[in-house]
Every structure is written in C-alpha cells, then in structure tokens.
Short mmCIF file of C-alpha atoms and ligand atoms in Angstrom, two decimals:
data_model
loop_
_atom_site.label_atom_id
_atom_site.label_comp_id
_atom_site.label_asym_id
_atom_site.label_seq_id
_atom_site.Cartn_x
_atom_site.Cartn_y
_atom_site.Cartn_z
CA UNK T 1 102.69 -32.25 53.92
CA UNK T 2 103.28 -30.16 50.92
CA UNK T 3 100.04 -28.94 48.95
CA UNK T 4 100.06 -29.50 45.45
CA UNK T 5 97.75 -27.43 42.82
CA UNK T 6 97.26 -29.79 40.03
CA UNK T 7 95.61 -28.08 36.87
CA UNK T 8 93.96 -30.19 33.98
CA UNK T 9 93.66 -28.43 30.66
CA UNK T 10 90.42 -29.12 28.55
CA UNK T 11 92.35 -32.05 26.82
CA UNK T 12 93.07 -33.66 30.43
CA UNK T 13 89.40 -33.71 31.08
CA UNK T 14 87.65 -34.55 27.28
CA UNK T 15 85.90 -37.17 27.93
CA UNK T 16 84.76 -39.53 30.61
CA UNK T 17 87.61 -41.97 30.97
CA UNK T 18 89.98 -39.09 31.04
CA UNK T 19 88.17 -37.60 33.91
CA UNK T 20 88.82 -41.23 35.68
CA UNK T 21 92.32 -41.14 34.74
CA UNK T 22 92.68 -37.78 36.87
CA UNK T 23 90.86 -38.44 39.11
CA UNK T 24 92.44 -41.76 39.70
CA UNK T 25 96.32 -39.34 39.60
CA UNK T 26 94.81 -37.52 42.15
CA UNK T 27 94.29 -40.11 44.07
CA UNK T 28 97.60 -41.91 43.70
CA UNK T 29 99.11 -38.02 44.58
CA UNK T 30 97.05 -38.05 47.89
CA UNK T 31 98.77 -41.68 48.92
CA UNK T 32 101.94 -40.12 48.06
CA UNK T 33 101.01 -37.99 51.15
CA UNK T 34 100.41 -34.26 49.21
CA UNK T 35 97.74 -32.61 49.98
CA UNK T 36 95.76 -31.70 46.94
CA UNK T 37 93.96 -28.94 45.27
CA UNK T 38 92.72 -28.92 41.62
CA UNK T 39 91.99 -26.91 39.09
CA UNK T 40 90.06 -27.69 35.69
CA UNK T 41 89.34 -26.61 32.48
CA UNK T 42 85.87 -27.25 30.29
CA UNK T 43 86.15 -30.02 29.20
CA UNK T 44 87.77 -30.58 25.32
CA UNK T 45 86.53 -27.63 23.19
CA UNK T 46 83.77 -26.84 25.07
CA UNK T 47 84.95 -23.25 25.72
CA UNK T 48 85.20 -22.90 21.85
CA UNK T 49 81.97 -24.35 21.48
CA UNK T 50 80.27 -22.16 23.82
CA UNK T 51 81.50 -18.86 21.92
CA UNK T 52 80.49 -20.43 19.16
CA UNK T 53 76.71 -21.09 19.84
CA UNK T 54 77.15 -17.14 21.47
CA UNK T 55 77.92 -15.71 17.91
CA UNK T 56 75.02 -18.34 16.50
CA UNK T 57 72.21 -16.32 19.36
CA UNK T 58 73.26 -12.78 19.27
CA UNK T 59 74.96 -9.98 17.79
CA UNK T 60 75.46 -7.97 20.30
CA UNK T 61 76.69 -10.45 22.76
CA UNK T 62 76.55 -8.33 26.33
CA UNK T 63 79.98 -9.10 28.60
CA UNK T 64 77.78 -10.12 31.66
CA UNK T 65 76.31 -13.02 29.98
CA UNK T 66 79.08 -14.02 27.84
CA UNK T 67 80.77 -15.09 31.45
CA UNK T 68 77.92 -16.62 32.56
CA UNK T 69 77.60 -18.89 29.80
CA UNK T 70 81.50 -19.34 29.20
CA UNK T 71 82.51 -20.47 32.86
CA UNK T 72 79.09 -22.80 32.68
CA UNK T 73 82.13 -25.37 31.12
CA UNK T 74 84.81 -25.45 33.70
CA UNK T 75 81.74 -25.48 35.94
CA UNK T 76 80.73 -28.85 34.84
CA UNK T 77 83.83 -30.48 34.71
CA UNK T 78 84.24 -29.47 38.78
CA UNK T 79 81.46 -31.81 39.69
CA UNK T 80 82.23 -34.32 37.36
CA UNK T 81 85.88 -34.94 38.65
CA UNK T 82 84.40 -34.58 41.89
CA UNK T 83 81.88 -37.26 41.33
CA UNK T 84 84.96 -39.89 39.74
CA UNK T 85 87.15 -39.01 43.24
CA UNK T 86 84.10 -39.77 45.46
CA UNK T 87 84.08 -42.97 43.41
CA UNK T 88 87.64 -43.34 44.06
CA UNK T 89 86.86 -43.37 47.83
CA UNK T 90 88.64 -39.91 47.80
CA UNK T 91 86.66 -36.97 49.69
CA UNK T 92 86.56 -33.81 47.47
CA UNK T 93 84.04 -30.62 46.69
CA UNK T 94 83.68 -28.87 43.78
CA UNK T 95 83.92 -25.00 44.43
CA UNK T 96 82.95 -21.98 41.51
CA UNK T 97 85.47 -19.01 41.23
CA UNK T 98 83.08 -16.96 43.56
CA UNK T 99 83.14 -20.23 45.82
CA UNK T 100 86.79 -20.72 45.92
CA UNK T 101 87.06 -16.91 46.70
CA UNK T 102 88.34 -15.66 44.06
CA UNK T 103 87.35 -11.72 43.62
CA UNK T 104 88.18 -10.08 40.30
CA UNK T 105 87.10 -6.03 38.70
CA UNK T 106 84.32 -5.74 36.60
CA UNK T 107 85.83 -5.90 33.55
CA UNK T 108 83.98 -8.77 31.26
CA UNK T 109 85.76 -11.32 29.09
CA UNK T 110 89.15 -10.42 30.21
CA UNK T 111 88.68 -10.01 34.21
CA UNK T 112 91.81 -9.26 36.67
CA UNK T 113 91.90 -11.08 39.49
CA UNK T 114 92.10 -8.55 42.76
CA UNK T 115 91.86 -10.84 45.86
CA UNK T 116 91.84 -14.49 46.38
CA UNK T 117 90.20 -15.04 49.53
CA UNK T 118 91.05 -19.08 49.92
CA UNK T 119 89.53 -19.96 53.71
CA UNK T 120 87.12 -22.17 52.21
CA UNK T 121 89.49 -24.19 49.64
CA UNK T 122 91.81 -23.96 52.91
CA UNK T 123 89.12 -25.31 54.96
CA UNK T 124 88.58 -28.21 52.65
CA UNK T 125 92.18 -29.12 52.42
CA UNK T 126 92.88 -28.60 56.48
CA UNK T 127 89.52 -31.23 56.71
CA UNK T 128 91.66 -33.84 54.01
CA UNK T 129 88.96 -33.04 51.09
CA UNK T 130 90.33 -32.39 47.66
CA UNK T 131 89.11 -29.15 46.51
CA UNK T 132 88.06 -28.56 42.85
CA UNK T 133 88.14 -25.24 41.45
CA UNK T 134 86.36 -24.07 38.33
CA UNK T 135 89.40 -22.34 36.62
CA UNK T 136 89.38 -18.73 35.07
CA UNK T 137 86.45 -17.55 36.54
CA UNK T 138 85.36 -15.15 39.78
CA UNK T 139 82.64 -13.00 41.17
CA UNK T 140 83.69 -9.09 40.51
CA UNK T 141 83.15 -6.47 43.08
CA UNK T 142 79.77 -5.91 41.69
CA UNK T 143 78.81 -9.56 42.39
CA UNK T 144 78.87 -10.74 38.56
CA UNK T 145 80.10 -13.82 37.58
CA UNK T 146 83.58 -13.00 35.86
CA UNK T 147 85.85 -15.06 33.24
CA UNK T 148 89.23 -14.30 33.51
CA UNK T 149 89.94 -14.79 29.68
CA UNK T 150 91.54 -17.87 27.64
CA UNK T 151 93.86 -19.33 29.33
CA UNK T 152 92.85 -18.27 32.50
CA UNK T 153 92.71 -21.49 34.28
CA UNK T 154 96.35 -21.55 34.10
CA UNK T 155 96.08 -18.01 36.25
CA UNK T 156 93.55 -19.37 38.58
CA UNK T 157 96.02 -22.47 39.38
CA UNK T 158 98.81 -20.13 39.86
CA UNK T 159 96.76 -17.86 42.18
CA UNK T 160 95.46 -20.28 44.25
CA UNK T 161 99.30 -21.99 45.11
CA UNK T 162 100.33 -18.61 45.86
CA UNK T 163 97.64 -18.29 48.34
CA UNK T 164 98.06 -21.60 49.85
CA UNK T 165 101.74 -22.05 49.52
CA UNK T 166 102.05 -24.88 47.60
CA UNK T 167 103.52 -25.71 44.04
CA UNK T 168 101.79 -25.61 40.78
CA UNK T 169 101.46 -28.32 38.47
CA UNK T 170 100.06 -27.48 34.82
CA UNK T 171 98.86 -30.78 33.20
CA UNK T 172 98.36 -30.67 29.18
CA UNK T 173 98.21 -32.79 26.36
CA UNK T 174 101.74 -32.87 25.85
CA UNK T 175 104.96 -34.04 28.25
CA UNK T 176 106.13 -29.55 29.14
CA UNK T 177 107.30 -26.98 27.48
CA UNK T 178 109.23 -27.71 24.23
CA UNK T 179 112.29 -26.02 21.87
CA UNK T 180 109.37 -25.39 19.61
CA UNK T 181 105.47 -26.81 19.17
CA UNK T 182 105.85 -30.34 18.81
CA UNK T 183 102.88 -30.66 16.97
CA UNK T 184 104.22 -28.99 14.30
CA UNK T 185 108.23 -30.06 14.58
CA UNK T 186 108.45 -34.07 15.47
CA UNK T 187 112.26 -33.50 16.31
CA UNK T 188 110.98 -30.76 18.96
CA UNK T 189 112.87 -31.66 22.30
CA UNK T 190 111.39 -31.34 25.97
CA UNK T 191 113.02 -28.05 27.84
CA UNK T 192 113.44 -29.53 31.90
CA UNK T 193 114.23 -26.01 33.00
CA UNK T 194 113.69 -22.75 31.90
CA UNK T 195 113.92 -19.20 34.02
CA UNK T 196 110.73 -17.19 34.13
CA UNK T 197 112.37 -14.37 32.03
CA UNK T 198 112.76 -17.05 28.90
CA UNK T 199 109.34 -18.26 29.53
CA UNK T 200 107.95 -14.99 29.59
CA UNK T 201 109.82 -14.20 26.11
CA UNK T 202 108.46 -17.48 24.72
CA UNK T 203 104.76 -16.53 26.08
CA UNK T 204 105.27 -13.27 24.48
CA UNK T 205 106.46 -14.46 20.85
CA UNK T 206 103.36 -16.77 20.66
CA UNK T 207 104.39 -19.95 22.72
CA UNK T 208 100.59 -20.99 24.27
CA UNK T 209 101.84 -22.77 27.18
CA UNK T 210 101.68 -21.57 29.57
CA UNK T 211 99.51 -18.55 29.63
CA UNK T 212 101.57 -15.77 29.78
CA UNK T 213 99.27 -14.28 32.46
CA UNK T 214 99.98 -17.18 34.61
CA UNK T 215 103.97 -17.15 33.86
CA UNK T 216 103.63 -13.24 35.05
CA UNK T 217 101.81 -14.17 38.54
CA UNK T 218 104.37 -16.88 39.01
CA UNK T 219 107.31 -14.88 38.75
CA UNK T 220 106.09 -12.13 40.96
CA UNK T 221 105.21 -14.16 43.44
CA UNK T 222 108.05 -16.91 43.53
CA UNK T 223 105.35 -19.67 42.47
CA UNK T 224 107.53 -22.61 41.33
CA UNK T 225 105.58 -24.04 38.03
CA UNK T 226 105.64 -27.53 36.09
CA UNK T 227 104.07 -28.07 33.15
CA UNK T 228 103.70 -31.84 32.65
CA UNK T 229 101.46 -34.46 30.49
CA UNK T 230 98.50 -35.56 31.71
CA UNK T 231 98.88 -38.96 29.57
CA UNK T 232 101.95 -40.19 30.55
CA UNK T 233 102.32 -38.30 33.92
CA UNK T 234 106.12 -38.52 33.60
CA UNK T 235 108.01 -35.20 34.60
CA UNK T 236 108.23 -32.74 32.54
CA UNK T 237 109.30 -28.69 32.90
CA UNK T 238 110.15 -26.60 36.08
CA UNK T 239 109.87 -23.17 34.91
CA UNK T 240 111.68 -21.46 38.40
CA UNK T 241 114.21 -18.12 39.18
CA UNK T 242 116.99 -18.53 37.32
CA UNK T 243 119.65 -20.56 39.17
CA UNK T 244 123.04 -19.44 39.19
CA UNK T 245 124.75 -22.47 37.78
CA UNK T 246 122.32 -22.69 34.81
CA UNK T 247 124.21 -22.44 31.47
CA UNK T 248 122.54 -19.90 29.22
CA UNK T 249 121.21 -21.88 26.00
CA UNK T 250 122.26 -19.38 23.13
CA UNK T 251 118.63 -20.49 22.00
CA UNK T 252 116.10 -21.91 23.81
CA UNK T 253 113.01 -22.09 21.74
CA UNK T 254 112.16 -20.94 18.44
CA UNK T 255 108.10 -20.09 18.14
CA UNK T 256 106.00 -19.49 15.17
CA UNK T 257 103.26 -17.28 15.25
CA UNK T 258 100.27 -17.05 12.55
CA UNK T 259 97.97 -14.87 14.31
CA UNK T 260 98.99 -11.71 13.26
CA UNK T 261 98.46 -9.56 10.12
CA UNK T 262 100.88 -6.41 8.97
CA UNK T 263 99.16 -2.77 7.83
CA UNK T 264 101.34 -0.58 5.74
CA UNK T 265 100.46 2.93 5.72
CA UNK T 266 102.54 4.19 2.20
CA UNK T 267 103.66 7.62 0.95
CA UNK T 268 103.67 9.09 4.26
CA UNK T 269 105.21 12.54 4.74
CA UNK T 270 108.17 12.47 7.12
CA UNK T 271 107.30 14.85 9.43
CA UNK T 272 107.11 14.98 13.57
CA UNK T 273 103.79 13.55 15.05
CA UNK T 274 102.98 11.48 11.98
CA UNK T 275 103.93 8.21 13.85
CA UNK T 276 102.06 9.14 17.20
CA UNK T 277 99.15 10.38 15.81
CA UNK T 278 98.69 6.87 13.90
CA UNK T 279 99.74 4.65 16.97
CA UNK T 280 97.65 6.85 19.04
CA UNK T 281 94.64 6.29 16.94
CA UNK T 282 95.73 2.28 17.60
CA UNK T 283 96.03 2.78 21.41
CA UNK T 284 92.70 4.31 21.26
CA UNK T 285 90.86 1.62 19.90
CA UNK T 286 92.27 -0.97 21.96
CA UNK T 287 94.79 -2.59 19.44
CA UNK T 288 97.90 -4.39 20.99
CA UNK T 289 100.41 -3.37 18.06
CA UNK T 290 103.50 -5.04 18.14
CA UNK T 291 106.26 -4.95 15.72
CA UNK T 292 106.62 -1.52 13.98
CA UNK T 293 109.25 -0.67 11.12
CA UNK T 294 109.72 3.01 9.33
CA UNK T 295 111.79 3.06 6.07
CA UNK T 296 114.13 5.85 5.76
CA UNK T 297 112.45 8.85 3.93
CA UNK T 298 113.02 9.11 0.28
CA UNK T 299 112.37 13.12 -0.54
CA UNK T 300 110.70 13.39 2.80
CA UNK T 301 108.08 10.61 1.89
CA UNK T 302 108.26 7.10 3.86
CA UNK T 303 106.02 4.35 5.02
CA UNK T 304 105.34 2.89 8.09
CA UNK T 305 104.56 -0.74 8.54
CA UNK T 306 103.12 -3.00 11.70
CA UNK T 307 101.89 -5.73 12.80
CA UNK T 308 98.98 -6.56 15.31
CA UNK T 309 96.69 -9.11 16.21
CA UNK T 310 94.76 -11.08 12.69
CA UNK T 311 91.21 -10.26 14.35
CA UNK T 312 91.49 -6.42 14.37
CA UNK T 313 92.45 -6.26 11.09
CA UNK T 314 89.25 -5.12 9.96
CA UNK T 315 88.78 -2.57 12.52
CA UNK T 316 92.55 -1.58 12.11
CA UNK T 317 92.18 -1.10 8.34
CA UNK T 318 89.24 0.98 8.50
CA UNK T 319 90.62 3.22 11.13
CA UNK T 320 94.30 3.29 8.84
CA UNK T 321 92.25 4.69 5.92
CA UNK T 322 90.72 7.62 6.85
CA UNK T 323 94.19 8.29 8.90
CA UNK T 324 95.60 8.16 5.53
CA UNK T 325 93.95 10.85 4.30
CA UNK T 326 94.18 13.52 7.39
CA UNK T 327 97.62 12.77 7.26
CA UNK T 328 98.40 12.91 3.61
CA UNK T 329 99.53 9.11 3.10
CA UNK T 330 99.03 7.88 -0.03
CA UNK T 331 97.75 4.16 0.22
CA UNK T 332 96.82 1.35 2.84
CA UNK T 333 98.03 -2.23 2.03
CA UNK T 334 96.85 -4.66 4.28
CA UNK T 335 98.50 -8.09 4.23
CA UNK T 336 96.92 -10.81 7.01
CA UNK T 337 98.89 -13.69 5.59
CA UNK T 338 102.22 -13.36 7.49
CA UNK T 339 104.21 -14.82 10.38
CA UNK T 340 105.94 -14.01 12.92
CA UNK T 341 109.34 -16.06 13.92
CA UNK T 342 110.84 -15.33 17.14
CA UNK T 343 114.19 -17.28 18.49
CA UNK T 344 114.35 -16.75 22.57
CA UNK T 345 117.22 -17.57 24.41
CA UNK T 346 119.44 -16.03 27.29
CA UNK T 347 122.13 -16.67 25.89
CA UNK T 348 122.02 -14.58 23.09
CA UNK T 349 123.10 -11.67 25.28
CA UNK T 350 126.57 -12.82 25.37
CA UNK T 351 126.91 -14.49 22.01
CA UNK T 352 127.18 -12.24 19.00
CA UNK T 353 126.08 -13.89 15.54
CA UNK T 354 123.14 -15.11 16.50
CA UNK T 355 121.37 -12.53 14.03
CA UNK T 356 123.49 -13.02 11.57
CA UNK T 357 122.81 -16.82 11.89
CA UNK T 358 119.09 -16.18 11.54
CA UNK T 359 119.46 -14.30 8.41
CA UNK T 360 121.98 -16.76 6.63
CA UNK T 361 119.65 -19.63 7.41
CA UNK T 362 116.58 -18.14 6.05
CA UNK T 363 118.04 -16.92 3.15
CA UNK T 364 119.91 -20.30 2.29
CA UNK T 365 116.61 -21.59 2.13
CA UNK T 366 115.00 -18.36 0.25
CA UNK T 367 112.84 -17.25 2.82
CA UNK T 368 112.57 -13.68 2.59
CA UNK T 369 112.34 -11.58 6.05
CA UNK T 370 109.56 -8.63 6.12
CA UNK T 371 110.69 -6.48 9.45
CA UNK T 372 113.14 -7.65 12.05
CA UNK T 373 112.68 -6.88 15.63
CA UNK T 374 114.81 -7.86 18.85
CA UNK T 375 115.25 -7.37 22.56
CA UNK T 376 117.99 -8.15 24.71
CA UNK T 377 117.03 -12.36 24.57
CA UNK T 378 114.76 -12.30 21.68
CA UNK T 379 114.64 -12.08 17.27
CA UNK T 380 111.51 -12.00 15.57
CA UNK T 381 111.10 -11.62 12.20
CA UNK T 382 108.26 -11.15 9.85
CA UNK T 383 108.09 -14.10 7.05
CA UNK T 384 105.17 -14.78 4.86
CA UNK T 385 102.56 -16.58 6.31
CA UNK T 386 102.77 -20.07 4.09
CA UNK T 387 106.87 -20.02 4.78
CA UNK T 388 106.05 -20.55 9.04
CA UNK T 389 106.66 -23.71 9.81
CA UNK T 390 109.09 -24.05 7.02
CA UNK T 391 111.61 -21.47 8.92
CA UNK T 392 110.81 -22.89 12.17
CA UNK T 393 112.11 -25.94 11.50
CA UNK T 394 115.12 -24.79 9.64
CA UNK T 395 116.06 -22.30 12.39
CA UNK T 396 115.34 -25.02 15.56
CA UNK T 397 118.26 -27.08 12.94
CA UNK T 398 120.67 -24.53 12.57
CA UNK T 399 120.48 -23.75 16.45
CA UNK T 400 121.05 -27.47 16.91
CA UNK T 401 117.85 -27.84 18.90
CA UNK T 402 116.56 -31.25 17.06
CA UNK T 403 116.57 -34.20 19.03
CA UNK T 404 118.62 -35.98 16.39
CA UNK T 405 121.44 -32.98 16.42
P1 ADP Y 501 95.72 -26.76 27.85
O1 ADP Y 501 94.39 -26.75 27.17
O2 ADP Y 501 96.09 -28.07 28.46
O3 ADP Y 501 95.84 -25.62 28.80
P2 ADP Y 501 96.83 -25.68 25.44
O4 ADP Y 501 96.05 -26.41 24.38
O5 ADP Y 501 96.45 -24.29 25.75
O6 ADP Y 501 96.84 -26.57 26.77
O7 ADP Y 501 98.38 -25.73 25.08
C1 ADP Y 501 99.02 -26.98 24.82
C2 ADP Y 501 99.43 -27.03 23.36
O8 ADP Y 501 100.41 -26.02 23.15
C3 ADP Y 501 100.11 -28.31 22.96
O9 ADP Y 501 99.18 -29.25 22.50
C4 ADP Y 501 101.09 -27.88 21.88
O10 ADP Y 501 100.69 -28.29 20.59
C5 ADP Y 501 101.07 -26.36 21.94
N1 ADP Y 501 102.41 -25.77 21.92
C6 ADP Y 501 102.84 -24.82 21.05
N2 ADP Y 501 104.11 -24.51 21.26
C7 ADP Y 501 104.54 -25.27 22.29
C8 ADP Y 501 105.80 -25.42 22.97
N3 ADP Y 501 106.88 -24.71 22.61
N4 ADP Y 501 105.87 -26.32 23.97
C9 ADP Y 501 104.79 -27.02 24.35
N5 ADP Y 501 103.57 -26.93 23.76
C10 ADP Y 501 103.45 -26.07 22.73
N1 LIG Y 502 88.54 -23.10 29.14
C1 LIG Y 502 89.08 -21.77 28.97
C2 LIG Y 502 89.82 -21.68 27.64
O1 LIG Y 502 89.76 -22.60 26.86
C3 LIG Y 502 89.93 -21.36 30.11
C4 LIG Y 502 91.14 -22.24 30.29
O2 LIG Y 502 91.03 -23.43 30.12
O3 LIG Y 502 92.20 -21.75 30.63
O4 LIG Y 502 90.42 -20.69 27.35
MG1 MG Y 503 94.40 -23.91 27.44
#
C-alpha cells in the first residue's frame, strides 16, 4: 500500500460543502487502497484575515503571538475535515504541527523546519486512521508554537511524504501548474511534466504554485510532487527529476510578477566600493534585492538601478537617501509601479534567439524594457507595471504556448 499526502489549499477547504467534497476524495482514495495522510490549509482567506485583524489590535505585533493566532486557521480546518471523514465512516485524527512532530528554530513568521519526528502520524496510518495535519506550523526548540510562513503548508506536505515515504499531492483551485497564470491568460495550457530545476525557475520569477520552499525540499529529497485541482480531481502536473527522454521546451512558462518596485540611485561617482557599500546597506536590513543594472559611467558619474520586493520600498527608500549623500549620489527615484517578466524554459540553453525573440515581440507591440536579466534557463525583464499582463500574453503567443497555437 502506497501512502499518499494529499494537501488542500485554503480554496479546497472554503466552505462547508467543500470540506465534504474532500473529505468524501479522501475517502474514495482510501477504497482505492492508499493509505492516506492530509494536510490543510485555513480555510479560504482566513490566513489573510487573521493578519488583518493583527494590524487592526496592535502595532507592534510580537512574532510569538502572531503564530499563535495565524496557525489558529489551519488548526480549525484539521478538526473540521476530521469531523466530515468520521461522518464518512472513515477513521481519522486531527494532529497540530507540534502534534504531528514537526520541530522547527525559533525564528517567528518565517520558521525552518529542523526535524520531523512522524511516529505519531505513522502510528495513525499503521492503525488505518487518516491523519490530518495542520499545515505550516510547528513547535520550535523553545516550545513556541511556530508558522512556517505563506505557503508553508505546501512545505509541511512535502516534509511529511519525505518522512513517510509516500508521494505528494498538492490540491488547488486550479487543474496544475500552467504555461502562465490562467487566471490572467484564458489560452494558458496545463504543463503534465516539468523537472524540478524549471519549477524552481518558475517559483523564483513569481509563479505561486507551488511554494518555492516546498519545490526546494522536494528536489533534495527525491519527493515526487503533483499539483492537481481539487474541483475536478482530474490529473494534473508531476513535477519529478528530469527524465532523460524529456524534450527540452525552448519555453516553458512565461510569469508576470507585480510585486516588486525599482530604486534608482542617480549621479553616482564610479568608483570601487560604491556598489557594495549600497547592497551591503540592503543585506543589512534584510532586503532580498533582485535584479540590479549599472549604466556605463559618463565622466566617471553613473547610476545604479534595482529592484526588490514592493513592501520594503519604504524602508529601502529611506535607507537609499541618506546613502546618497555619504556617497555623493545625486538623487533617489523610486518607481513601485513596474513588472517583472520572466520566460523559463530548459531549452533555452541550446537555442539561441530566444532573447532576441523577447525583445522583437515587446517592441512590436511598444512595450518598452527597463533592465534585462538572465540565467542559464531564464529572461526577465523589467516592463512598466500597467504593460504586465499585456506582455505576458504576447510573449506566451510568440513562444507558441496558447492552447489555440
Ligand atoms: P493554494 O491556496 O491552493 O495553495 P494558491 O492560491 O497559493 O493555492 O495558488 C494557486 C493560484 O496560483 C491559482 O489560483 C492561479 O491563479 C495562480 N497561478 C499563478 N500562476 C500560475 C501558474 N503558472 N500555474 C498555475 N497557477 C498559477
Ligand atoms: N494558510 C497559510 C497561507 O495562506 C499557509 C498555507 O496555506 O500554505 O499562507
Ligand atoms: Mg497557498
């Protein structure tokens, strides 16, 4: 009997009848013969909600009870399934992070996981219960309750096949992993197989699913992932080790990104140590800065531009600006309404043009690139913020990725 994690994003779970309609796939998985353990989500937005009401009680927000109140939502929605299985004639015990043995550091809002110590989920499965696990959550080694961050339920799901040695199934709102968000692209097609190394590029580049955390544990440990709907249940994408008779797409998914905002530090004397003394400054304050372009130097003046993530802006800017002046720059320009477009595909590192084919496109629809950065399967560019989706779509054309091409 193979054992089968089955995670259920917030969507999965959103409401009462939804909760049946798991519970009632978990059962139908169990007659299959699998044994099953599951992982859940709060249910809907109730993680969103919970920060919320956090920023509506307190300023100061300490990281202790911010994961006490946070995992409170997957919490809830372990019992609940538990309660619709039990209904179902199906055996099964809701289990916290700390329950399901997962032990994490100390660090709040953002904790690693260190051990997962799975006898008891183990236990339940040997004694043909279902476990259900509260996902992205654990007990540090001071005996706090920890949250592993958003998206960590994807992490726990991983973590917990890995210790079981089973598969791991990621259930969302929509049927796997796509060319591009099919929200946002109707002619978006399903992926049904995509190496670890792609995924990680697409996780990287913005893609949301699957958490790139979770993508990361997989690949280490050889955890065999598929991300599927939890609507229609039909199959959707194995993300695995590259297999050797896979043909390289050229492109395999072109991802927009809004959430970051670009700094330009102008006038900057072109001297040694200017760069690392700014970036440094960034490090320091905990900013994850990501594309970074100098000009060439014009009568040994230049400017350096970046990008980083839209909600340190503030902090970013403030820090920038009294750079500027210690290092004899001559103005800040902040600009938080850009995009980043990134095309990922292994394929690229045999085909030349694929650049060039970016740039053509975007021009012949006069969209005008900011700062250009690559790696050896990935192109991102910088476009403004209101042109996004626009050169999604016409890049996911030209690459031939509609469903219609
Ligand atoms: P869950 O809450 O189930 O963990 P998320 O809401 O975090 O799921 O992520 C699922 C969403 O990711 C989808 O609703 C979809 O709109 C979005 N998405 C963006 N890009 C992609 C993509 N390339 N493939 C699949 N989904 C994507
Ligand atoms: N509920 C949390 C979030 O929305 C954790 C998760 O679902 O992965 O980020
Ligand atoms: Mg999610």
């Amino acid at each position: 009997m193979a054992v089968v994690v089955q995670k259920f994003g917030g969507t999965s779970v959103a409401d009462p009848e939804r909760i049946r309609e798991v519970a009632d796939h978990v059962a139908r998985t169990m007659r299959r013969g699998d044994q099953v353990v599951v992982v859940v989500s709060a249910m809907g937005k109730e993680t969103d909600e919970l920060l919320h009401l956090a920023h509506q009680v307190s300023k100061t927000r300490p990281g202790r009870e911010m994961d006490m109140l946070i995992t409170a939502g997957e919490r809830k929605a372990t019992a609940l399934l538990c309660m619709a299985l039990h209904d179902l004639g199906v055996p099964a015990d809701s289990f916290t992070g700390s329950q399901a043995g997962f032990i994490t550091d100390t660090t709040h809002m953002n904790a690693k996981i260190l051990e997962v110590r799975a006898e008891r989920v183990r236990a339940a499965v040997d004694a043909g219960r279902v476990p259900v696990v509260g996902g992205a959550q654990g007990v540090s080694t001071n005996k706090d309750v920890t949250f592993l961050g958003r998206g960590g339920s994807d992490t726990t799901a991983v973590a917990l096949a890995e210790a079981l040695g089973g598969v791991c199934e990621l259930y969302t709102d929509v049927s796997g992993v796509f060319t591009t968000d099919p929200r946002v692209v109707s002619v978006a097609r399903r992926i049904n197989r995509i190496s670890f190394d792609e995924m990680l590029e697409m996780c990287a580049a913005g893609c949301p699913k699957p958490a790139m955390r979770a993508v990361e544990f997989a690949r280490t440990h050889g955890v065999k992932l598929h991300v599927r709907s939890a609507f229609t249940w039909e199959p959707g994408t194995w993300i695995t080790e590259k297999e050797t008779d896979m043909e390289d797409a050229i492109v395999s998914g072109v991802i927009g990104d809004a959430s970051e905002a670009k700094i330009t530090i102008g006038g900057v004397p072109d001297q040694p140590g200017v760069a690392a003394r700014v970036f440094r400054a960034m490090a320091s304050a905990d900013v994850n800065v990501d594309m970074i372009v100098q000009n060439v130097s014009e009568d040994g003046i230049t400017d350096i531009s970046f990008t980083l993530p839209a909600d340190d802006l503030p902090k970013c800017l403030a820090l920038a600006e009294s750079l500027a002046s210690e290092i004899g720059a001559s103005r800040v320009t902040p600009d938080s309404s850009i995009a980043k477009v990134s095309l990922v595909g292994a394929g690229m590192k045999t085909n030349p043009g694929v650049a060039a084919t970016v740039f053509e496109t975007l021009a012949a629809n006069k969209i005008n690139i900011e700062m250009i950065s690559t790696s050896a399967i990935r192109i991102s560019v910088v476009v403004a913020g209101a042109e996004c989706d626009r050169a999604v779509a016409v890049l996911h054309t030209a690459f031939g990725l509609d469903t219609t091409a």
